[in-house]
Structure formats: C-alpha cells, structure tokens
Amino acid sequence: MPSVRITPVDPPYPAEIQAEFDKIMRGAPPLLLFRTVARNPRVLQRFLAGGLLDRGSISLRLRELMILRTCALCGAEYEWGVHVAAFGAKASWTSAQIQSTVHGGPADVCWSGHEACVIRLADELHATSGLNDELWQEASAAFAPEQLIELVMLAGLYHAVSFMVNAFGVPHEASAPRFPDVA
C-alpha cells in the first residue's frame, strides 16, 4: 500500500462532520477511513448514508463473508481488518475461516454450502464484474432475489471502499488485525 496520500482530518471536527461521526461510531473515535473521507464532507455524508451494515435480508455472517472476501480480493487489508475486528466475534469466525477469506477458496472444508456460494459470488464478481449462468442458477437456488441484490451490492460497495483505502493510503487501525500469513 502507498504511504498516506490524503491525511485524515484531526479533531476538533466541524459540527456537521462530528454529527456524521456520532451517528456511525456511536461514541467511539471515528475510523481513519471516515476521517480521510471527511476531507470532502458531502462525500462523507453520502458514503455513510449508503451503508449496508444494518439488519438486511442476509445474515450478519454472510454479509461479513462477502465483505471480507471482497476486501481480500482487492488487497484492502485496512478494511478487511476493520471488519474482522468489529464483526468477527458476532460472525463466529474460526481461525481457518479467517485464513480462508484471504488465502483459501469456496472448496475449503470450513465453509457451509451457502457460505461457499457467497465466496464464489465474490470471486466471480471480482474477476468478471458479472455472474455466469451456472453460478447464477446456483445462487438463485440458495438465495431469494432480495438477498442476491444485497450480496451483489455489498460486493460493489466494498470494491469502492477498497479503492478508497488503497488509493488514499489510509493508515492501518491499531486495533484491527492484518492479513494472515499464508499457512
């Protein structure tokens, strides 16, 4: 990753930026990504308004699997680590699953059928910006249309987040893990 290219804003924050941070962080210090995007308050507001980290049509575990795999494929160690730190316990990841999100694949024995399908979706979307007919049929048998929409949108959204953290050189959060070494 390049060195820091856009320096995160420092406190005290303007009132409108502090209000955005308060909404998303719920009293915790704002993440470096949010402080970096805050250099453009309009983009910060729109970015935070477009999030999908609420209770959606898929489980938290499947949501986080799509995010982790997408970030790993994009080499976005910052965002991958933030999500492992923030949601890893809630998703009940094992060390083998954490390893597999970065260095494994859908055939790894640590994944259920639905989880393997999410990994295949992430991989195919990343590689082709689409889904082949065979994978679409498999995914359509496993997930309802609203779930497929959410999964594809998550992949796209976290490609954009990965572009930001990688292009801007967002510094690593001290509380977030790094990519695991190859086993």
GROMACS .gro file of C-alpha atoms in nm:
model
  183
    1MET     CA    1   0.000   0.000   0.000
    2PRO     CA    2   0.125   0.350  -0.072
    3SER     CA    3   0.211   0.586   0.209
    4VAL     CA    4  -0.063   0.818   0.331
    5ARG     CA    5  -0.176   1.029   0.034
    6ILE     CA    6  -0.468   1.211   0.196
    7THR     CA    7  -0.420   1.296   0.562
    8PRO     CA    8  -0.719   1.223   0.786
    9VAL     CA    9  -0.882   1.527   0.947
   10ASP     CA   10  -0.797   1.584   1.312
   11PRO     CA   11  -1.026   1.694   1.594
   12PRO     CA   12  -1.190   1.918   1.674
   13TYR     CA   13  -1.419   1.840   1.383
   14PRO     CA   14  -1.666   2.085   1.232
   15ALA     CA   15  -2.016   2.034   1.377
   16GLU     CA   16  -2.160   1.871   1.062
   17ILE     CA   17  -1.871   1.623   1.043
   18GLN     CA   18  -1.891   1.547   1.416
   19ALA     CA   19  -2.263   1.478   1.372
   20GLU     CA   20  -2.188   1.224   1.097
   21PHE     CA   21  -1.921   1.058   1.311
   22ASP     CA   22  -2.158   1.044   1.609
   23LYS     CA   23  -2.426   0.869   1.400
   24ILE     CA   24  -2.196   0.598   1.266
   25MET     CA   25  -1.949   0.550   1.553
   26ARG     CA   26  -2.190   0.566   1.849
   27GLY     CA   27  -1.939   0.728   2.083
   28ALA     CA   28  -1.624   0.551   1.959
   29PRO     CA   29  -1.348   0.753   1.791
   30PRO     CA   30  -1.403   0.780   1.414
   31LEU     CA   31  -1.216   0.534   1.194
   32LEU     CA   32  -0.928   0.668   0.988
   33LEU     CA   33  -1.121   0.593   0.668
   34PHE     CA   34  -1.407   0.818   0.781
   35ARG     CA   35  -1.163   1.089   0.891
   36THR     CA   36  -0.997   1.071   0.548
   37VAL     CA   37  -1.322   1.089   0.351
   38ALA     CA   38  -1.425   1.380   0.577
   39ARG     CA   39  -1.189   1.597   0.369
   40ASN     CA   40  -1.495   1.609   0.142
   41PRO     CA   41  -1.795   1.644   0.380
   42ARG     CA   42  -2.052   1.591   0.104
   43VAL     CA   43  -1.894   1.261   0.001
   44LEU     CA   44  -1.865   1.154   0.366
   45GLN     CA   45  -2.237   1.219   0.422
   46ARG     CA   46  -2.339   1.032   0.105
   47PHE     CA   47  -2.095   0.748   0.174
   48LEU     CA   48  -2.224   0.694   0.527
   49ALA     CA   49  -2.586   0.720   0.411
   50GLY     CA   50  -2.526   0.443   0.155
   51GLY     CA   51  -2.402   0.182   0.402
   52LEU     CA   52  -2.541  -0.170   0.427
   53LEU     CA   53  -2.433  -0.258   0.780
   54ASP     CA   54  -2.788  -0.262   0.914
   55ARG     CA   55  -3.012  -0.564   0.955
   56GLY     CA   56  -3.064  -0.671   0.597
   57SER     CA   57  -3.206  -0.965   0.408
   58ILE     CA   58  -2.899  -1.179   0.473
   59SER     CA   59  -2.738  -1.281   0.800
   60LEU     CA   60  -2.456  -1.078   0.952
   61ARG     CA   61  -2.228  -1.377   0.891
   62LEU     CA   62  -2.300  -1.391   0.516
   63ARG     CA   63  -2.278  -1.011   0.489
   64GLU     CA   64  -1.939  -1.012   0.657
   65LEU     CA   65  -1.818  -1.304   0.447
   66MET     CA   66  -1.895  -1.110   0.128
   67ILE     CA   67  -1.718  -0.805   0.270
   68LEU     CA   68  -1.410  -0.995   0.390
   69ARG     CA   69  -1.369  -1.187   0.067
   70THR     CA   70  -1.420  -0.878  -0.150
   71CYS     CA   71  -1.169  -0.676   0.054
   72ALA     CA   72  -0.918  -0.960   0.045
   73LEU     CA   73  -0.951  -0.993  -0.333
   74CYS     CA   74  -0.894  -0.618  -0.366
   75GLY     CA   75  -0.591  -0.625  -0.132
   76ALA     CA   76  -0.773  -0.389   0.108
   77GLU     CA   77  -0.608  -0.506   0.429
   78TYR     CA   78  -0.727  -0.196   0.616
   79GLU     CA   79  -1.098  -0.260   0.556
   80TRP     CA   80  -1.066  -0.638   0.594
   81GLY     CA   81  -0.904  -0.585   0.935
   82VAL     CA   82  -1.165  -0.330   1.046
   83HIS     CA   83  -1.442  -0.579   0.969
   84VAL     CA   84  -1.266  -0.871   1.139
   85ALA     CA   85  -1.218  -0.653   1.448
   86ALA     CA   86  -1.571  -0.507   1.451
   87PHE     CA   87  -1.776  -0.811   1.347
   88GLY     CA   88  -1.555  -1.119   1.378
   89ALA     CA   89  -1.688  -1.230   1.716
   90LYS     CA   90  -2.051  -1.168   1.614
   91ALA     CA   91  -1.994  -1.371   1.296
   92SER     CA   92  -1.826  -1.651   1.499
   93TRP     CA   93  -1.532  -1.685   1.259
   94THR     CA   94  -1.283  -1.964   1.320
   95SER     CA   95  -0.914  -1.909   1.252
   96ALA     CA   96  -0.945  -2.141   0.949
   97GLN     CA   97  -1.227  -1.929   0.809
   98ILE     CA   98  -1.036  -1.604   0.865
   99GLN     CA   99  -0.739  -1.760   0.685
  100SER     CA  100  -0.960  -1.884   0.402
  101THR     CA  101  -1.115  -1.542   0.335
  102VAL     CA  102  -0.770  -1.427   0.227
  103HIS     CA  103  -0.581  -1.738   0.111
  104GLY     CA  104  -0.846  -2.004   0.054
  105GLY     CA  105  -1.149  -2.064  -0.157
  106PRO     CA  106  -1.503  -2.195  -0.169
  107ALA     CA  107  -1.389  -2.559  -0.166
  108ASP     CA  108  -1.226  -2.523   0.178
  109VAL     CA  109  -1.389  -2.759   0.428
  110CYS     CA  110  -1.454  -2.475   0.675
  111TRP     CA  111  -1.746  -2.338   0.467
  112SER     CA  112  -2.111  -2.441   0.455
  113GLY     CA  113  -2.285  -2.465   0.118
  114HIS     CA  114  -2.433  -2.115   0.140
  115GLU     CA  115  -2.101  -1.970   0.256
  116ALA     CA  116  -1.915  -2.137  -0.032
  117CYS     CA  117  -2.170  -1.988  -0.271
  118VAL     CA  118  -2.105  -1.639  -0.129
  119ILE     CA  119  -1.731  -1.687  -0.185
  120ARG     CA  120  -1.795  -1.800  -0.544
  121LEU     CA  121  -2.014  -1.492  -0.596
  122ALA     CA  122  -1.743  -1.261  -0.459
  123ASP     CA  123  -1.475  -1.429  -0.671
  124GLU     CA  124  -1.677  -1.418  -0.994
  125LEU     CA  125  -1.794  -1.060  -0.944
  126HIS     CA  126  -1.436  -0.953  -0.875
  127ALA     CA  127  -1.295  -1.139  -1.177
  128THR     CA  128  -1.563  -1.056  -1.434
  129SER     CA  129  -1.788  -0.780  -1.297
  130GLY     CA  130  -2.075  -1.021  -1.356
  131LEU     CA  131  -2.201  -1.374  -1.291
  132ASN     CA  132  -2.201  -1.663  -1.534
  133ASP     CA  133  -2.527  -1.854  -1.588
  134GLU     CA  134  -2.417  -2.162  -1.392
  135LEU     CA  135  -2.326  -1.960  -1.083
  136TRP     CA  136  -2.643  -1.752  -1.118
  137GLN     CA  137  -2.851  -2.072  -1.114
  138GLU     CA  138  -2.667  -2.199  -0.806
  139ALA     CA  139  -2.704  -1.866  -0.626
  140SER     CA  140  -3.071  -1.835  -0.725
  141ALA     CA  141  -3.138  -2.178  -0.574
  142ALA     CA  142  -2.967  -2.074  -0.249
  143PHE     CA  143  -3.086  -1.715  -0.209
  144ALA     CA  144  -3.404  -1.513  -0.265
  145PRO     CA  145  -3.392  -1.224  -0.515
  146GLU     CA  146  -3.368  -0.960  -0.238
  147GLN     CA  147  -3.071  -1.148  -0.090
  148LEU     CA  148  -2.895  -1.166  -0.427
  149ILE     CA  149  -2.944  -0.793  -0.473
  150GLU     CA  150  -2.792  -0.728  -0.130
  151LEU     CA  151  -2.497  -0.964  -0.188
  152VAL     CA  152  -2.410  -0.808  -0.527
  153MET     CA  153  -2.449  -0.456  -0.387
  154LEU     CA  154  -2.219  -0.543  -0.096
  155ALA     CA  155  -1.954  -0.665  -0.338
  156GLY     CA  156  -1.979  -0.343  -0.539
  157LEU     CA  157  -1.984  -0.117  -0.235
  158TYR     CA  158  -1.676  -0.282  -0.085
  159HIS     CA  159  -1.492  -0.262  -0.415
  160ALA     CA  160  -1.544   0.114  -0.388
  161VAL     CA  161  -1.431   0.115  -0.023
  162SER     CA  162  -1.127  -0.092  -0.122
  163PHE     CA  163  -1.044   0.156  -0.397
  164MET     CA  164  -1.054   0.439  -0.142
  165VAL     CA  165  -0.842   0.279   0.130
  166ASN     CA  166  -0.584   0.155  -0.121
  167ALA     CA  167  -0.566   0.473  -0.332
  168PHE     CA  168  -0.561   0.714  -0.037
  169GLY     CA  169  -0.314   0.507   0.167
  170VAL     CA  170  -0.544   0.503   0.473
  171PRO     CA  171  -0.322   0.411   0.771
  172HIS     CA  172  -0.391   0.078   0.938
  173GLU     CA  173  -0.610   0.089   1.252
  174ALA     CA  174  -0.407  -0.024   1.554
  175SER     CA  175  -0.698  -0.235   1.682
  176ALA     CA  176  -0.751  -0.423   1.355
  177PRO     CA  177  -0.572  -0.743   1.253
  178ARG     CA  178  -0.355  -0.768   0.943
  179PHE     CA  179  -0.398  -1.026   0.667
  180PRO     CA  180  -0.289  -1.369   0.794
  181ASP     CA  181   0.031  -1.518   0.659
  182VAL     CA  182  -0.003  -1.797   0.405
  183ALA     CA  183  -0.049  -2.119   0.600
   0.00000   0.00000   0.00000
